[in-house]
Each structure stands twice: as C-alpha cells, then as structure tokens.
Amino acid sequence: MNAKSPVLCRIGHVDDIPREGARIVRLDTIDIAVFRTRDGGIFALENRCPHRGGPLSEGIVHGNAVTCPLHNWVIDLATGQATGADSGCVRTARVEVGPDGVLALDLASLPLSAAA
Amino acid sequence: MKERLIVIGNGMATGRVLETLTESAPGRYDVTVFGAEPRGNYNRILLSPVLSGEKSFAEIVTHPANWYAEHGFRFHAGRRVTAIDRDERTVACADGLVASYDRLVIANGSLPIRLAIPGRDLPGVVTYRDLDDVEAMLAASRHGGRAVVIGGGLLGLEAAAGLAAQGMAVTVLHLAPTLMERQLDQAAGFLLQQEMERRDIRIVTRANTHEITGVDHVTGVRLDDGRSFPADLVVMAIGIRPNTELARDAALEVNRGIVVDDGMATSDPAILAVGECVEHRGICHGLVAPIFEMARVVGLRLAGEPAAYVPAQVSTKLKVTGVDLFSAGDFSDASARQEILLRDAARNIYRRVIVEDDRVVGAVLYGETGDGGWYLDLIRNRTSVAAMRDTLIYGRVAALNGPADPLAAVASLPDDAEICGCNGVCKGRIVDTVRAQHLSSLEDVRAHTKASASCGSCTGLVEQLLSATLGDAFQAKKTQPMCGCTDLGHGDVRRLIVARELKSIPAVMQALDWRSSGGCAKCRPAINYYLIATWPGEAEDDSQSRFINERVHANIQKDGTYSVVPRMWGGLTNAAELRAIADVVDKFAIPSVKVTGGQRIDLLGVDKEDLPAVWADLNRAGLVSGHAYAKGLRTVKTCVGSEWCRFGTQDSTGLGVKLEKALWGSWTPAKVKLGVSGCPRNCAEATCKDFGVVCVESGYDLHLGGAAGLEVKQTELLCHVATEAEAIEFAMATIQLYREQGYYLERMHKWAKRVGMDTIRAQIVDDAPRRAALVARFQHSQTVFQRDPWAERVAGHDAHEFRPLATLPYLEAAE
Ligand code: SRM
Ligand SMILES: Cc1cc2nc3c(=O)[nH]c(=O)nc-3n(C[C@H](O)[C@H](O)[C@H](O)COP(=O)(O)OP(=O)(O)OC[C@H]3O[C@@H](n4cnc5c(N)ncnc54)[C@H](O)[C@@H]3O)c2cc1C
Ligand code: SF4
Ligand code: FES
C-alpha cells in the first residue's frame, strides 16, 4: 500500500470538527474517525479500538492521543498504537489539510486490504 | 509532696511549655492551668482559614480539653486569673477561686489595641484575637453586608480576605501609604494591594480613622479628612500590646512587656513568663517562632535543665490562600546596602534581596516564595555570598548551581537549614527523626518534630524531604495527585480554583503548572466539573472534556449504540407516556425495552444518529432526559406510601416527585440517587441510597451515604425533620455541600466518610444560616443547569455530534 499515489476526496472543513474532538467519515465497509487536536493537528484512524472495537471518535482527545470511551485504552493518534501497558494498533489513514482549511481524505491510504 | 505549678493563660506558648515538660520531666509537678477562653488549646495562627471557611475549628485544635486530664493536669477552662499574690504565692480568680503555687508561669499573651476614638465600643466593632472574634465576624458575615477593616497589616489583611470569602463587601483602611509596610517594601506592598483589589477588597491607604459612627450599632467609619465608609461590621486590627496588668499589679518588673532574662525568669525567680506578654532584651515578640523557642526554654527550666533563649531572625508570611509573600530581615534603604532585584511581570513575581558587606540582610519575595527559607538561613548564619552574587537573586538552586529538580534541591540542603520557621525545626532534625523513629507520613513528622504542624506553609518542603529521605516508600502516602499531569490532589485543585478565581480549564492548567499542555482524560473532566460547580453561569462548560455519555446525553453501549432513559418522576408514569414510548420503539425499531432497577424504562440499542429524533418524539409527550448517564441526579425511587398503602405514614410518592423536580439537572461529583419510603418497612430501599428519606408518623428521617453497587453501604441517619418542606430544603443543602466538597467521581458515601458525618451535620443541621446559604447557592446553580438537554439538542445544539462528517460510497469514490 506504501507507494500508492494519493486519491484525494474532500470530506469537509477543519472547523467542522471541534478542537479536542472527532467526527466520522462513513464508508461502506468501515468508519474513519478524523480527529482535531488542541493545537490544530488533524489525524485519521479507523474508528475501532484494538481492544474490543470501541468507537474511538467518541473518546476524550488529549494531546496527540484519544482515550477509548469503553475501557479507557489510550491510543496515539499519529501512530495508532495503544500506549502504556496496553498493546494493539489501529490502522491509520491520511488526511490532507488544504491552505483554506479544506480536508481531503486520501482514499489510497485507507486501511483496506482490497479496494475491489 | 509535689511542687505545685500554675500556668496563667492557655495559648500557644502554654501548649508548648506543657509539651516540653511532659517530655522532659513527666509527673514532676502538680500542674494547674487557667485559661480565660472556655475551650482547650488551638492553633491561633490558623484562625484565618477558619474565618475564610477553608478549615473547621475542629481541624485547628491542638490540645482538646480532655488532653489535660490525660496528662494529669488540672485545667480551668473559662477562668480568668484576676490577681497574683506573691507573698502568699497564690493566684485568684474573679469567682473567688484561689490556688497556691510553688512555681508560676505567666503566659497570658497580648491584647488587641483599640483606637481611642468615638464609637469604639459600639456593637458591631470587633478585634481579631481568638475564636470568639472569629465567630462574631462569621455571624456578622451571614447577613452579607459591608465590613471595614482598620489596619492593613498581617491580621487586618487576613481578616479582610476571610470576610470577603464569606461574601462581605470589604474595605481596608490603612494608615501608611502601602500595605504591611513593616514587613514589605513598597513594591511588594503594591503588588499585594493589587491582588487584594482583584478579590474585590477595597484598599484605602493614608487613611487616618477619626470616628466610628452609629447609635446602637455601628453604621460606618469616618476618616479625619472627612471621607466616610458605611459598615455593618468594623474590625480593628491595628496591633497588639503585651498583656501586663496582672504582672504590674503584682509589682513585677514591667516595661512594654513583662521583663524576663535569658532563662525566661521575671524579677521574681519563682515566676517565669513567656509568649507575647514578655519583653526580652528590649523586644516584644508577636510571632510564634520565637515564642515556641521561649516556651521550650521555660519547659526545660521547669524540668531543671539549663536552657537559655537566644533570639533569632524571624520571617513573615501572609496566610491568604493564593497570595505568596515572604519577608525577612531588614530592607530599609541605607547607603552601604545594595539591592538586587528581579521582576517578572508576566508571572507577577517580585523579589528583592538586600546585601551589605557580602552578607544578605533582608529579603522580600512576592509571587514565588520557595526560596524564602534559604534567604532566611543566609541572613541568620551571616553567610558570605561574595561567590554567588551574580546568581543570588535567582534562588538557591541557581546560586549553588545545583540540580533543578526539587527533590535533589531539598536533598542538597545542609542539615542545619531551617525547614519549619514556626517551630524552628531544621532539616537534620527531621531526617534524623524520620530515620530513628521509622516515620513514613507527614502526620508522623508533625507529631514527632512539630515541623509543618503550625501554619503549614512548609508542608510541601517537608513532603519533599520525606520523599528524599525515604525514596519510594513515601510516594505511596502522599496526597494522591489528580493524574500524571500534576502533583496536586483533587482537594488542592478545588481550593485553588476558588481562591484564585480560575474560570477556565486553560487558566487552571496555566496557574497550577500543569505538566502537560492540554491535560488528560482523567483531569479534564474533573476540572470541568469543579469549574462549573464553582462558577455556575460564569465558567464555560467544556463539552470536549466530558465523557461521551454526558456529551451526547445518552449511555454508550458495547456495540457503539446508545440507550435512552426518560425521567419518570418518582417512578410514576401514565398511559400517554407509555404510549409515546411504545410509538418510539416501533418507529425507530429499538431492539430492547427494559424496566430498570431505578423504576423507569430503558430503551436500548438506539443509533446515535437517531437520538435527536427519538428525543423529539419523547419530548412531545412531556418526557425529558432521565440523566441515566450523568454525574448528577439519577433516580428518586419511591413507594406508594400513604396514598394507597395500609402502612404508609406520609405521601412518599409525592415527596419523591417533589425532590426529583427540585434536584434534577444539577451536576455532582458522582451520580446521586434518592429513595423515599412511606414507612420503616422501607420498600423504596431508601437506606442504601446516597440520600434517603424514611417517612414516620412524626415526619421524615433523613439518611445519607448509602450505596448498593461496588460497595454496599447502609446510610447513616442525618436528622429528623417534621415537614416535607424541610426534607426538601435539607436535601438541597446536603447535595450542594457535596457538590462543593466532593472530589470528582467520589460517591456521596466516600465524601461523607472523608469529611465526617459530624461536620456535615454541623453544617446542614445545626447551622440554619449556612444551610440557607447552601440552598441559595444550589438554587442559583439550578437556574443555569436545570434544562432538559434533550430539548436543547432537538433544537439543534451540538448537531455535529449526531451526524457523520461525510459519507462516502468508497468503491465509487476510489475510481
Ligand atoms: C439500566 C440499569 C440496570 C437495569 O437495567 O436496571 C443500570 C445500568 C447501568 N449502570 Fe447501574 N444501572 C441501573 C441501576 C443501578 C442500581 C440500582 C438502583 O439505582 O437502585 C445500582 C446500585 C445502587 C447504587 O448505585 O449504589 C447500580 C450500580 C451501578 C454502578 C456501581 C456504582 C457504585 O458507586 O458502586 C455502576 C458503575 C459506575 O457508576 O461507575 C453502574 C453503571 C451502570 C452503567 C451506566 C454502566 C455503564 O457505564 O455503561 C449501565 C448503563 C446501562 C444503560 O445504558 O442504561 N451502575 N445501577 C439501571 C438504571 C437505573 C435508572 O433508571 O437510571
Ligand atoms: C488571627 C491571628 C493570626 C496569626 N497569624 C500568625 C502567623 O501566621 N504566624 C505567626 O508566627 N504568628 C501569628 N499570630 C500570632 C500568634 O498567634 C501569637 O504570637 C501566639 O499565639 C502567642 O502565644 P501566647 O501563648 O503568647 O498568647 P496566646 O496564644 O494569645 O494565648 C494567651 C491566652 O491567655 C489567655 N489569658 C489572657 N489573660 C488571662 C488571664 N488573666 N487568665 C487566664 N487566661 C488568660 C487568653 O485568653 C489566651 O487564650 C497570629 C495571631 C492571630 C490572632
Ligand atoms: S414502605 Fe411498604 S408498607 Fe410502607 S408505605 Fe411503602 S409500600 Fe407501604
Ligand atoms: S474497546 Fe477501547 S478500551 Fe475497550
């Protein structure tokens, strides 16, 4: 999946996502959670906690991490890795932020094994 | 026969004399103590926290009345000695009691100075010396109103801050151009004035009081320039003078104070004197540090050991939470002196060190006082600072070029560095005692060394010393920090939010030195709760710092769907509500409908996107959010009560409905559940609820602190009331007290255990004005928070929560 050229698809504007919050982008097979941090960083992860599938988009966002709402695993937004004593990894996706704040999801980066 | 020892006065000096005596020569004397105050001994210097409400009186008692009996001392509380007969070696009280002594100790402290002006004896004019004064001020403050404090020194400012904290509009009239001019230089005095004004305390300097006005109660204060200030309470805090009448009448040598030698003996060798009543080498003292040292000397002398009092340099701190200032030594300008100055406007820091002949002679610190003790040591030991002049002003760590970490810093202090100024305890003594006695907690250190046992401002330092000495063994006992972002515990954070008037999460994190830039999932919800509970309507509720359930007002389920629980007031419902629920279940194909353990109905498995529409339909039938998700009021369970039941004594159902209507919507530290049973058969299980009411023939038994979850706790009886209105009033007051004191996620029974049922009872049951004030604050908060969150979201609030940012048919888009 590494060398794929980006396939950008417009999903909204940064201001549609509250700071320290997340919104989801619904695809037919999975949900992608797009996070916005306090400092304005934008990150995208599959909306499934590696523990028991909790919806990460509903967690509390702090620094560059989110705490899962179901059992409090803390997931690093940049890497998708569970932090601390827990281990597991969420698949990440790539979102481009345009100069005007427009968000575009790179479909080629999506955590899907096959696109067809 | 044992020698008879009499002590006149039962204040801080006496406490220390008796302790020293008990340690050095237990049982040697037949001891009798006379105290004019009708109570045991307490830590006078902590009266200000009692006035401001930060501490209860019980917390500052050092020697309760039964302590004396336990140590074999005879204690006459509330008896004032009126005469000493040196020939007969007796003392006499007004009521005719006469007692004989072989040795006598005079420790009757000092008297507040009252201005000799018209109106000084009007009701409503008080001084600030003992608990009675504090109670008089608190009583006056209950009606709000205006207070004028005459005197902007240490006591006056503490009184002003306390009265302001109790809700009075306070003005301080001060003769000098700047506050605390004897302890602070002008710049620091000015910073202090600004800080007081930020707390809405009005400061008037160069104010020469001319007259106190009023006919049968004080109405105001007039200055000699004609300005006048209305007042319902006037506090005179202009200074003290040694209490010398008794000694003078007994023809002991008296100047300003009772004259004593280095062994604290008066001109009569059978009589010792100690404390604020004495004059030693021409100086009268008004701070506990030298007084405790004198008292130790008296104790040792009485025990037959040689000991001499050597005066040492003392320092001053102001005990107003959130104001950090420190001063020591001499900082008047003199030509041979040089000053070194550091200012940091952004952080409101001011620091001035006065150096003469390479020795520090004075220091004033404002805003950050951690280095105060170090400067004091430099002054006392006359240490040469020639080698560290350039960095002296930055404090000990920089000057000694030592490590920046506070533990390493305290570890690097020399053994004779003073840690506790009040009790003159140095580092070596603490470390040695900790090791020798295997101490492991702050309380142990206080008990064995007295360090941090008086004004408490060195507590942090003592804790650092404990952890430097014990390593990890101490960590476990420290105040539990709120989370990894801070060392402060929940109690500290709450107190500081109030004291520093912090009103937003970033302000809290900035002011309290949070280690992370944006907090974490543990501290943010807690801070958010403290802010909205403390400043309803002022602090903004930060929804991003709330757990998902409280953000979307429904309970998240394991599969990411939600449950919806509408309120059923007191467990009552009707056909229309049930019909609306049935319709919603059909319309949205809700998979599960369940009767909950809280006497209402749970609709489980609702998709998040459907929530606003489900609520809209429920709202239309009059159903509102049941807050089944909230750290707030959950359910009020009731039984059928007198309306139907053959045993019912009161209308338990009706009362439950009224309670639920009064309490719903308020945010609390953890969830709150109520139960109201119509008779002691207790079918509503009221005695395992946070707050329970059990109806009886004569009224209502109110219960507190039950739970039946992770822990099963039976309630304790709070009190009995006669009417429904009282039951509701007491419930509101109790919940408000819990809202103000509970730590986030601390259920009511844990709070009750931590603060003690007695203190809760004292505030809710015994103190009607305080109860009324709690109810008023609760009702004010309800004007902000008693809103149906569902209706708000139906109307469009937080719409983004319930809609995806985008929906992409992936396969098509990918092409
Ligand atoms: C629905 C219900 C069970 C039922 O089907 O009856 C229920 C369901 C949940 N309870 Fe409960 N509790 C329910 C009555 C109780 C009761 C009985 C009662 O209130 O009389 C108790 C014991 C009494 C008590 O609280 O002391 C109870 C003790 C708990 C506890 C343990 C609390 C504790 O301090 O020990 C938790 C865990 C917590 O709050 O952290 C909990 C937590 C929960 C949560 C919120 C778990 C969660 O975080 O998701 C469940 C939410 C399910 C949902 O979405 O509705 N539930 N829960 C009941 C809802 C009552 C209502 O109408 O609001
Ligand atoms: C509000 C307040 C805040 C203070 N803050 C600080 C501070 O932060 N730091 C600090 O170092 N110092 C502080 N002080 C000063 C400190 O409290 C005193 O220096 C200390 O209490 C003096 O001790 P003492 O035993 O000499 O007198 P006291 O503690 O006043 O005790 C004297 C006792 O003798 C009793 N008495 C008087 N006459 C008779 C009689 N004839 N017969 C029987 N009993 C009698 C009095 O009722 C009193 O209880 C503060 C004082 C006050 C009032
Ligand atoms: S407690 Fe039981 S007996 Fe008493 S009123 Fe309620 S239902 Fe009736
Ligand atoms: S599902 Fe995320 S922590 Fe359990």
PDB file of C-alpha atoms and ligand atoms in Angstrom, chain B residues 638-642 644-650 652 676-684, ligand 3:
ATOM      1  CA  THR B 638     -40.462   5.867  45.877  1.00  0.00           C
ATOM      2  CA  CYS B 639     -43.013   3.517  47.289  1.00  0.00           C
ATOM      3  CA  VAL B 640     -46.781   4.003  47.116  1.00  0.00           C
ATOM      4  CA  GLY B 641     -46.899   5.470  50.623  1.00  0.00           C
ATOM      5  CA  SER B 642     -49.907   6.864  52.417  1.00  0.00           C
ATOM      6  CA  TRP B 644     -52.519   3.631  48.872  1.00  0.00           C
ATOM      7  CA  CYS B 645     -50.548   1.570  51.287  1.00  0.00           C
ATOM      8  CA  ARG B 646     -52.154   0.425  54.539  1.00  0.00           C
ATOM      9  CA  PHE B 647     -48.948   1.169  56.448  1.00  0.00           C
ATOM     10  CA  GLY B 648     -47.968   4.406  54.767  1.00  0.00           C
ATOM     11  CA  THR B 649     -47.381   7.312  57.124  1.00  0.00           C
ATOM     12  CA  GLN B 650     -46.705  10.118  54.659  1.00  0.00           C
ATOM     13  CA  SER B 652     -43.737   9.212  49.973  1.00  0.00           C
ATOM     14  CA  VAL B 676     -38.294   7.817  49.687  1.00  0.00           C
ATOM     15  CA  SER B 677     -40.094   5.119  51.671  1.00  0.00           C
ATOM     16  CA  GLY B 678     -43.503   5.605  53.244  1.00  0.00           C
ATOM     17  CA  CYS B 679     -42.696   3.729  56.459  1.00  0.00           C
ATOM     18  CA  PRO B 680     -39.768   1.928  58.063  1.00  0.00           C
ATOM     19  CA  ARG B 681     -40.572  -1.223  56.077  1.00  0.00           C
ATOM     20  CA  ASN B 682     -38.625   0.776  53.540  1.00  0.00           C
ATOM     21  CA  CYS B 683     -39.873  -0.684  50.265  1.00  0.00           C
ATOM     22  CA  ALA B 684     -38.096   2.034  48.260  1.00  0.00           C
TER      23      ALA B 684
HETATM   24  S1  SF4 C   3     -42.958   1.154  52.823  1.00  0.00           S
HETATM   25 FE1  SF4 C   3     -44.113  -0.594  52.242  1.00  0.00          FE
HETATM   26  S2  SF4 C   3     -45.595  -0.683  53.734  1.00  0.00           S
HETATM   27 FE2  SF4 C   3     -44.742   1.342  53.876  1.00  0.00          FE
HETATM   28  S3  SF4 C   3     -45.943   2.571  52.636  1.00  0.00           S
HETATM   29 FE3  SF4 C   3     -44.385   1.790  51.386  1.00  0.00          FE
HETATM   30  S4  SF4 C   3     -45.259   0.019  50.485  1.00  0.00           S
HETATM   31 FE4  SF4 C   3     -46.466   0.540  52.177  1.00  0.00          FE
END
